[in-house]
Amino acid sequence: AIENARLFELEQQRRRLADTLRGVAETISSQLEIDELLNVVLQELKKVVAYDKAAVEQFEENRLVVIGGHGWEEYSQQMIGLSFSMEGINPSRVVIETQEPLIVTDVRQEYEAIFSAPPYNRIRSWLGVPLTYGTNVLGVMTVGSSQIGFFSQEDADVVSTFANQVAVALQNAGLFNEARQQVRQLAALT
């Protein structure tokens, strides 16, 4: 009976994840405004992976720029557009370089310089996954918790699935913006 109850709960979790991912895919296919899309994706992610704070960081010229976030209410105006160098020791750099998810049990212990001051000082556990499209690394999706040792490999797998959706959306938005610029350039020539 206990095993059946455990299997039933596991199946319910899988169904919630599948339903959530289906909704995210629909949003991505219908939405070209990246900031709105990231907000929806991060809200949906919170339904299946408990986190306190989340961010989407886009890789631009050896820097990461925060383009989306959730749970940063007290710093919401400061977060979007925040940029930081890939130089030095930081977990996002490890994710970019290895192109693999990274779970840090206690970021304040391992990355004290970054996670001891606001706005990051409330994060203790950290999980980052790469945003990849083909062989291109577009950035990092991160989630954080105020509890030490909070995230599991299962959480990393789920966040990776969402990150794959975000990477497609970023690639599509980039292509859309390129096409729009080319149309403007052609219009200026005529």
Coordinates of N, CA and C in Angstrom, one line a residue:
A1 N 0.8 -1.2 0.0 CA 0.0 0.0 0.0 C 0.9 1.3 0.0
I2 N 2.0 1.2 0.8 CA 2.9 2.4 0.8 C 3.5 2.6 -0.5
E3 N 3.9 1.5 -1.2 CA 4.6 1.6 -2.5 C 3.6 2.1 -3.5
N4 N 2.4 1.7 -3.5 CA 1.3 2.2 -4.4 C 1.1 3.7 -4.2
A5 N 1.0 4.1 -2.9 CA 0.8 5.5 -2.7 C 2.0 6.3 -3.2
R6 N 3.2 5.8 -3.0 CA 4.4 6.5 -3.6 C 4.4 6.6 -5.1
L7 N 4.0 5.5 -5.7 CA 3.9 5.5 -7.2 C 2.8 6.4 -7.7
F8 N 1.7 6.5 -7.0 CA 0.6 7.4 -7.4 C 1.1 8.8 -7.3
E9 N 1.8 9.2 -6.2 CA 2.3 10.6 -6.0 C 3.3 10.9 -7.1
L10 N 4.2 10.0 -7.4 CA 5.2 10.2 -8.5 C 4.5 10.4 -9.8
E11 N 3.4 9.7 -10.1 CA 2.7 9.8 -11.3 C 2.0 11.2 -11.4
Q12 N 1.5 11.6 -10.2 CA 0.8 12.9 -10.2 C 1.8 14.1 -10.4
Q13 N 3.1 13.9 -9.9 CA 4.1 14.9 -10.1 C 4.5 15.0 -11.6
R14 N 4.6 13.8 -12.2 CA 4.9 13.8 -13.7 C 3.8 14.4 -14.5
R15 N 2.6 14.2 -14.1 CA 1.5 14.8 -14.9 C 1.5 16.3 -14.7
R16 N 1.7 16.8 -13.5 CA 1.8 18.3 -13.3 C 3.0 18.9 -14.1
L17 N 4.1 18.2 -14.1 CA 5.2 18.7 -14.9 C 4.8 18.7 -16.4
A18 N 4.2 17.6 -16.9 CA 3.9 17.6 -18.3 C 2.9 18.7 -18.7
D19 N 1.9 18.9 -17.8 CA 0.9 20.0 -18.0 C 1.5 21.3 -18.0
T20 N 2.5 21.6 -17.1 CA 3.1 22.8 -17.0 C 4.0 23.1 -18.2
L21 N 4.7 22.1 -18.7 CA 5.6 22.2 -19.9 C 4.7 22.4 -21.1
R22 N 3.6 21.8 -21.2 CA 2.7 22.0 -22.3 C 2.3 23.5 -22.4
G23 N 1.9 24.0 -21.2 CA 1.6 25.5 -21.1 C 2.7 26.4 -21.5
V24 N 3.9 26.0 -21.1 CA 5.1 26.8 -21.4 C 5.3 26.8 -22.9
A25 N 5.2 25.6 -23.5 CA 5.4 25.5 -25.0 C 4.4 26.3 -25.7
E26 N 3.2 26.3 -25.3 CA 2.2 27.2 -26.0 C 2.5 28.6 -25.8
T27 N 2.9 29.1 -24.7 CA 3.3 30.5 -24.4 C 4.4 30.9 -25.4
I28 N 5.4 30.0 -25.4 CA 6.6 30.3 -26.3 C 6.3 30.4 -27.7
S29 N 5.4 29.6 -28.2 CA 5.0 29.6 -29.6 C 4.2 30.8 -30.0
S30 N 3.5 31.4 -29.0 CA 2.6 32.5 -29.3 C 3.2 33.9 -28.8
Q31 N 4.3 33.9 -28.2 CA 4.8 35.1 -27.6 C 6.2 35.5 -28.1
L32 N 6.3 36.7 -28.6 CA 7.6 37.2 -29.1 C 8.2 38.2 -28.1
E33 N 7.5 38.7 -27.2 CA 8.0 39.7 -26.2 C 8.7 38.9 -25.1
I34 N 10.0 38.9 -25.2 CA 10.8 38.0 -24.3 C 10.6 38.3 -22.8
D35 N 10.5 39.5 -22.4 CA 10.3 39.8 -21.0 C 9.0 39.2 -20.4
E36 N 7.9 39.3 -21.2 CA 6.7 38.7 -20.8 C 6.8 37.1 -20.8
L37 N 7.4 36.6 -21.8 CA 7.6 35.2 -21.9 C 8.4 34.6 -20.7
L38 N 9.5 35.3 -20.4 CA 10.3 34.8 -19.2 C 9.6 34.9 -17.9
N39 N 8.8 35.9 -17.8 CA 8.0 36.0 -16.5 C 7.0 34.8 -16.4
V40 N 6.4 34.4 -17.5 CA 5.5 33.3 -17.5 C 6.2 32.0 -17.3
V41 N 7.3 31.8 -17.9 CA 8.1 30.6 -17.8 C 8.6 30.4 -16.3
L42 N 9.1 31.5 -15.7 CA 9.6 31.4 -14.3 C 8.4 31.2 -13.3
Q43 N 7.3 31.8 -13.6 CA 6.1 31.5 -12.8 C 5.7 30.0 -12.9
E44 N 5.7 29.5 -14.1 CA 5.3 28.1 -14.3 C 6.3 27.2 -13.7
L45 N 7.6 27.5 -13.8 CA 8.7 26.7 -13.2 C 8.5 26.6 -11.7
K46 N 8.0 27.7 -11.0 CA 7.8 27.7 -9.6 C 6.8 26.7 -9.2
K47 N 5.9 26.3 -10.1 CA 4.8 25.3 -9.8 C 5.4 23.9 -9.6
V48 N 6.5 23.7 -10.2 CA 7.1 22.3 -10.2 C 8.4 22.2 -9.5
V49 N 9.1 23.3 -9.3 CA 10.4 23.3 -8.6 C 10.3 24.5 -7.6
A50 N 10.2 24.2 -6.3 CA 10.1 25.3 -5.3 C 11.4 26.1 -5.3
Y51 N 11.3 27.4 -5.4 CA 12.5 28.2 -5.3 C 12.1 29.5 -4.7
D52 N 13.1 30.2 -4.2 CA 12.8 31.6 -3.7 C 13.1 32.7 -4.7
K53 N 14.1 32.5 -5.5 CA 14.5 33.5 -6.5 C 15.0 32.7 -7.7
A54 N 14.7 33.3 -8.9 CA 15.1 32.8 -10.2 C 15.6 33.9 -11.1
A55 N 16.5 33.6 -12.0 CA 16.9 34.6 -13.0 C 17.3 33.9 -14.3
V56 N 17.1 34.6 -15.3 CA 17.6 34.2 -16.7 C 18.7 35.2 -17.1
E57 N 19.8 34.7 -17.3 CA 21.0 35.5 -17.6 C 21.4 35.2 -19.0
Q58 N 21.5 36.2 -19.9 CA 21.9 36.0 -21.3 C 23.4 36.4 -21.4
F59 N 24.1 35.5 -22.2 CA 25.5 35.7 -22.4 C 25.7 36.7 -23.5
E60 N 26.5 37.8 -23.2 CA 26.7 38.8 -24.2 C 28.2 39.3 -24.1
E61 N 29.0 39.0 -25.0 CA 30.4 39.5 -25.0 C 31.1 39.4 -23.7
N62 N 31.3 38.1 -23.3 CA 32.0 37.8 -22.0 C 31.3 38.4 -20.8
R63 N 30.0 38.6 -20.9 CA 29.3 39.1 -19.7 C 28.0 38.4 -19.7
L64 N 27.4 38.3 -18.5 CA 26.0 37.8 -18.3 C 25.2 39.0 -17.9
V65 N 24.0 39.1 -18.6 CA 23.1 40.2 -18.4 C 21.8 39.5 -18.0
V66 N 21.2 40.0 -16.8 CA 20.0 39.5 -16.3 C 18.9 40.0 -17.2
I67 N 18.1 39.1 -17.8 CA 17.0 39.6 -18.7 C 15.7 39.2 -18.2
G68 N 15.6 38.4 -17.1 CA 14.4 38.0 -16.5 C 14.6 37.5 -15.1
G69 N 13.6 37.7 -14.2 CA 13.8 37.3 -12.9 C 12.4 37.1 -12.2
H70 N 12.4 36.4 -11.1 CA 11.2 36.1 -10.3 C 11.6 36.0 -8.9
G71 N 10.9 36.6 -8.0 CA 11.2 36.5 -6.5 C 12.1 37.6 -6.0
W72 N 12.5 38.6 -6.8 CA 13.4 39.6 -6.5 C 12.7 40.9 -6.2
E73 N 11.5 40.8 -5.6 CA 10.6 42.0 -5.5 C 11.3 43.2 -4.9
E74 N 12.1 43.1 -3.9 CA 12.8 44.2 -3.3 C 13.8 44.8 -4.2
Y75 N 14.3 44.0 -5.2 CA 15.3 44.5 -6.1 C 14.9 44.4 -7.6
S76 N 13.6 44.3 -7.8 CA 13.1 44.1 -9.2 C 13.6 45.1 -10.2
Q77 N 13.7 46.4 -9.8 CA 14.1 47.5 -10.7 C 15.6 47.3 -11.0
Q78 N 16.4 46.8 -10.0 CA 17.8 46.7 -10.1 C 18.3 45.5 -10.9
M79 N 17.4 44.5 -10.9 CA 17.9 43.2 -11.4 C 17.9 43.1 -12.9
I80 N 16.8 43.5 -13.6 CA 16.8 43.4 -15.0 C 17.8 44.4 -15.6
G81 N 18.7 43.9 -16.4 CA 19.8 44.7 -17.0 C 21.1 44.6 -16.2
L82 N 21.0 44.0 -15.0 CA 22.2 43.9 -14.2 C 23.2 43.0 -15.0
S83 N 24.4 43.4 -15.1 CA 25.4 42.7 -15.9 C 26.6 42.4 -15.0
F84 N 27.2 41.3 -15.3 CA 28.5 41.0 -14.5 C 29.4 40.2 -15.4
S85 N 30.7 40.4 -15.2 CA 31.7 39.8 -16.0 C 31.8 38.3 -15.7
M86 N 32.3 37.6 -16.7 CA 32.5 36.2 -16.6 C 33.9 35.9 -16.1
E87 N 34.6 37.0 -15.8 CA 35.9 36.8 -15.2 C 35.7 36.4 -13.7
G88 N 36.7 35.8 -13.1 CA 36.7 35.5 -11.7 C 35.9 34.2 -11.4
I89 N 35.7 34.0 -10.1 CA 35.0 32.8 -9.7 C 33.6 33.0 -9.5
N90 N 32.7 32.4 -10.3 CA 31.3 32.5 -10.0 C 30.6 31.2 -10.6
P91 N 29.5 30.8 -10.0 CA 28.9 29.5 -10.5 C 28.3 29.6 -11.9
S92 N 27.9 30.8 -12.3 CA 27.3 30.9 -13.7 C 28.4 30.6 -14.7
R93 N 29.6 31.1 -14.4 CA 30.8 30.8 -15.3 C 31.0 29.3 -15.4
V94 N 30.9 28.6 -14.3 CA 31.1 27.2 -14.4 C 30.1 26.5 -15.3
V95 N 28.8 27.0 -15.2 CA 27.8 26.4 -16.0 C 28.0 26.7 -17.5
I96 N 28.4 27.9 -17.8 CA 28.8 28.3 -19.2 C 29.9 27.4 -19.7
E97 N 31.0 27.3 -18.9 CA 32.2 26.6 -19.4 C 31.9 25.1 -19.5
T98 N 31.2 24.5 -18.6 CA 31.0 23.0 -18.7 C 29.8 22.7 -19.5
Q99 N 28.9 23.6 -19.7 CA 27.6 23.4 -20.4 C 26.8 22.3 -19.7
E100 N 26.9 22.2 -18.4 CA 26.2 21.2 -17.6 C 25.6 21.9 -16.4
P101 N 24.5 21.4 -15.9 CA 23.8 21.9 -14.7 C 24.8 21.9 -13.5
L102 N 24.6 22.8 -12.6 CA 25.5 22.9 -11.4 C 24.6 23.1 -10.2
I103 N 24.7 22.2 -9.2 CA 24.0 22.4 -8.0 C 25.0 22.8 -6.9
V104 N 24.8 23.9 -6.2 CA 25.7 24.3 -5.2 C 24.9 24.2 -3.9
T105 N 25.4 23.4 -3.0 CA 24.7 23.1 -1.7 C 24.6 24.4 -0.8
D106 N 25.8 25.1 -0.7 CA 25.8 26.3 0.1 C 26.7 27.4 -0.7
V107 N 26.0 28.2 -1.4 CA 26.8 29.2 -2.3 C 27.6 30.2 -1.4
R108 N 27.1 30.5 -0.3 CA 27.8 31.4 0.6 C 29.2 30.9 1.0
Q109 N 29.2 29.6 1.2 CA 30.5 28.9 1.5 C 31.4 28.8 0.3
E110 N 30.9 28.5 -0.8 CA 31.7 28.3 -2.0 C 32.0 29.5 -2.8
Y111 N 31.1 30.5 -2.8 CA 31.2 31.7 -3.6 C 30.9 32.9 -2.7
E112 N 31.6 33.1 -1.6 CA 31.3 34.1 -0.6 C 31.3 35.5 -1.2
A113 N 32.2 35.8 -2.0 CA 32.3 37.2 -2.5 C 31.1 37.6 -3.2
I114 N 30.4 36.7 -3.9 CA 29.2 37.1 -4.7 C 27.9 37.0 -3.8
F115 N 27.8 36.0 -3.0 CA 26.6 35.7 -2.3 C 26.5 36.2 -0.8
S116 N 27.4 37.1 -0.5 CA 27.4 37.6 0.9 C 26.8 39.0 0.9
A117 N 26.5 39.6 -0.2 CA 26.0 41.0 -0.3 C 24.7 41.0 -1.1
P118 N 23.8 42.0 -0.8 CA 22.6 42.1 -1.6 C 22.9 42.3 -3.1
P119 N 22.0 41.8 -3.9 CA 20.7 41.2 -3.7 C 20.8 39.6 -3.5
Y120 N 22.0 39.1 -3.5 CA 22.2 37.6 -3.5 C 22.3 37.0 -2.1
N121 N 22.4 37.9 -1.1 CA 22.8 37.4 0.3 C 21.7 36.5 0.9
R122 N 20.5 36.4 0.4 CA 19.5 35.5 0.9 C 19.5 34.2 0.3
I123 N 20.3 34.0 -0.7 CA 20.4 32.7 -1.4 C 21.5 31.8 -0.7
R124 N 21.1 30.6 -0.4 CA 22.0 29.6 0.2 C 22.3 28.5 -0.7
S125 N 21.2 27.9 -1.3 CA 21.3 26.8 -2.3 C 21.2 27.4 -3.6
W126 N 21.9 27.0 -4.6 CA 21.8 27.6 -6.0 C 21.9 26.4 -7.0
L127 N 21.1 26.6 -8.0 CA 21.1 25.7 -9.1 C 21.1 26.5 -10.4
G128 N 22.1 26.2 -11.3 CA 22.2 26.8 -12.6 C 22.2 25.8 -13.7
V129 N 21.5 26.1 -14.8 CA 21.6 25.2 -16.0 C 21.9 26.1 -17.2
P130 N 22.6 25.5 -18.2 CA 22.9 26.3 -19.4 C 21.7 26.5 -20.3
L131 N 21.6 27.6 -20.9 CA 20.6 27.9 -22.0 C 21.4 27.6 -23.3
T132 N 21.2 26.5 -23.9 CA 21.9 26.1 -25.1 C 20.9 25.9 -26.3
Y133 N 21.4 26.3 -27.4 CA 20.6 26.1 -28.7 C 21.6 25.5 -29.6
G134 N 21.5 24.3 -29.9 CA 22.5 23.6 -30.7 C 23.8 23.5 -29.9
T135 N 24.8 24.1 -30.5 CA 26.1 24.1 -29.8 C 26.4 25.5 -29.2
N136 N 25.4 26.4 -29.3 CA 25.6 27.8 -28.8 C 25.1 27.9 -27.4
V137 N 25.9 28.4 -26.5 CA 25.5 28.7 -25.1 C 25.0 30.2 -25.1
L138 N 23.7 30.3 -24.8 CA 23.0 31.6 -24.9 C 23.0 32.3 -23.5
G139 N 23.2 31.5 -22.4 CA 23.1 32.0 -21.1 C 22.9 31.0 -20.1
V140 N 22.3 31.4 -18.9 CA 22.2 30.5 -17.8 C 20.8 30.8 -17.1
M141 N 20.1 29.8 -16.7 CA 18.9 29.9 -15.9 C 19.3 29.5 -14.5
T142 N 19.0 30.3 -13.5 CA 19.3 30.0 -12.2 C 18.1 30.0 -11.3
V143 N 18.1 29.2 -10.2 CA 17.2 29.2 -9.2 C 17.9 29.2 -7.8
G144 N 17.4 29.8 -6.8 CA 18.0 29.9 -5.5 C 17.0 29.7 -4.4
S145 N 17.5 29.1 -3.3 CA 16.7 28.9 -2.1 C 17.4 29.4 -0.9
S146 N 16.7 29.9 0.1 CA 17.3 30.3 1.3 C 17.7 29.2 2.2
Q147 N 17.4 27.9 1.8 CA 17.8 26.8 2.6 C 19.0 26.1 2.0
I148 N 19.9 25.7 2.9 CA 21.1 25.0 2.4 C 20.7 23.6 2.0
G149 N 21.4 23.1 0.9 CA 21.1 21.8 0.4 C 19.7 21.5 -0.2
F150 N 19.1 22.5 -0.7 CA 17.7 22.4 -1.1 C 17.5 21.7 -2.4
F151 N 18.3 21.9 -3.4 CA 18.0 21.4 -4.7 C 18.6 20.0 -5.0
S152 N 17.9 19.2 -5.8 CA 18.3 17.8 -6.1 C 18.6 17.7 -7.6
Q153 N 19.1 16.5 -8.0 CA 19.3 16.2 -9.4 C 18.0 16.3 -10.2
E154 N 17.0 15.8 -9.5 CA 15.6 15.8 -10.2 C 15.2 17.3 -10.5
D155 N 15.5 18.2 -9.5 CA 15.2 19.6 -9.8 C 16.1 20.1 -11.0
A156 N 17.3 19.7 -11.0 CA 18.2 20.1 -12.1 C 17.6 19.6 -13.5
D157 N 17.1 18.4 -13.5 CA 16.5 17.9 -14.7 C 15.3 18.7 -15.2
V158 N 14.5 19.1 -14.2 CA 13.3 19.8 -14.5 C 13.6 21.2 -15.0
V159 N 14.5 21.9 -14.3 CA 15.0 23.2 -14.7 C 15.6 23.2 -16.1
S160 N 16.4 22.1 -16.3 CA 17.0 22.0 -17.7 C 15.9 21.9 -18.8
T161 N 14.9 21.2 -18.5 CA 13.8 21.1 -19.5 C 13.2 22.5 -19.8
F162 N 13.0 23.3 -18.7 CA 12.5 24.6 -18.9 C 13.5 25.5 -19.6
A163 N 14.8 25.3 -19.3 CA 15.8 26.1 -19.9 C 15.9 25.8 -21.4
N164 N 15.7 24.6 -21.8 CA 15.6 24.3 -23.2 C 14.6 25.1 -23.9
Q165 N 13.4 25.2 -23.3 CA 12.3 26.0 -23.9 C 12.7 27.5 -24.0
V166 N 13.3 28.0 -22.9 CA 13.8 29.4 -22.9 C 14.8 29.6 -24.0
A167 N 15.7 28.7 -24.2 CA 16.8 28.8 -25.2 C 16.1 29.0 -26.6
V168 N 15.1 28.2 -26.9 CA 14.4 28.2 -28.2 C 13.8 29.6 -28.3
A169 N 13.1 30.1 -27.2 CA 12.5 31.4 -27.3 C 13.5 32.5 -27.5
L170 N 14.7 32.4 -26.8 CA 15.7 33.4 -27.0 C 16.2 33.4 -28.5
Q171 N 16.5 32.2 -29.0 CA 16.9 32.1 -30.3 C 15.9 32.7 -31.3
N172 N 14.6 32.4 -31.1 CA 13.6 32.9 -32.0 C 13.5 34.4 -31.9
A173 N 13.6 34.9 -30.7 CA 13.5 36.4 -30.5 C 14.7 37.1 -31.2
G174 N 15.8 36.4 -31.1 CA 17.0 37.0 -31.7 C 16.9 37.0 -33.2
L175 N 16.3 35.9 -33.8 CA 16.1 35.9 -35.2 C 15.0 36.9 -35.7
F176 N 14.0 37.0 -34.9 CA 12.9 38.0 -35.1 C 13.5 39.4 -35.2
N177 N 14.3 39.7 -34.2 CA 15.0 41.1 -34.1 C 15.9 41.3 -35.3
E178 N 16.7 40.3 -35.7 CA 17.5 40.4 -36.9 C 16.7 40.7 -38.1
A179 N 15.6 40.0 -38.3 CA 14.8 40.2 -39.5 C 14.2 41.6 -39.4
R180 N 13.7 42.0 -38.3 CA 13.1 43.4 -38.2 C 14.2 44.4 -38.5
Q181 N 15.4 44.3 -38.1 CA 16.5 45.2 -38.4 C 16.8 45.2 -39.9
Q182 N 16.8 44.1 -40.5 CA 17.0 44.0 -42.0 C 15.9 44.7 -42.7
V183 N 14.6 44.5 -42.3 CA 13.5 45.2 -42.9 C 13.7 46.7 -42.8
R184 N 14.1 47.2 -41.6 CA 14.3 48.6 -41.4 C 15.4 49.1 -42.3
Q185 N 16.5 48.4 -42.4 CA 17.6 48.8 -43.3 C 17.1 48.9 -44.8
L186 N 16.4 47.9 -45.2 CA 15.9 47.9 -46.6 C 14.9 49.1 -46.8
A187 N 14.1 49.3 -45.8 CA 13.2 50.4 -45.9 C 13.9 51.8 -46.0
A188 N 15.0 51.9 -45.3 CA 15.8 53.1 -45.3 C 16.5 53.3 -46.6
L189 N 16.8 52.2 -47.3 CA 17.5 52.3 -48.6 C 16.5 52.7 -49.7
T190 N 15.2 52.5 -49.6 CA 14.3 52.8 -50.6 C 13.7 54.1 -50.5

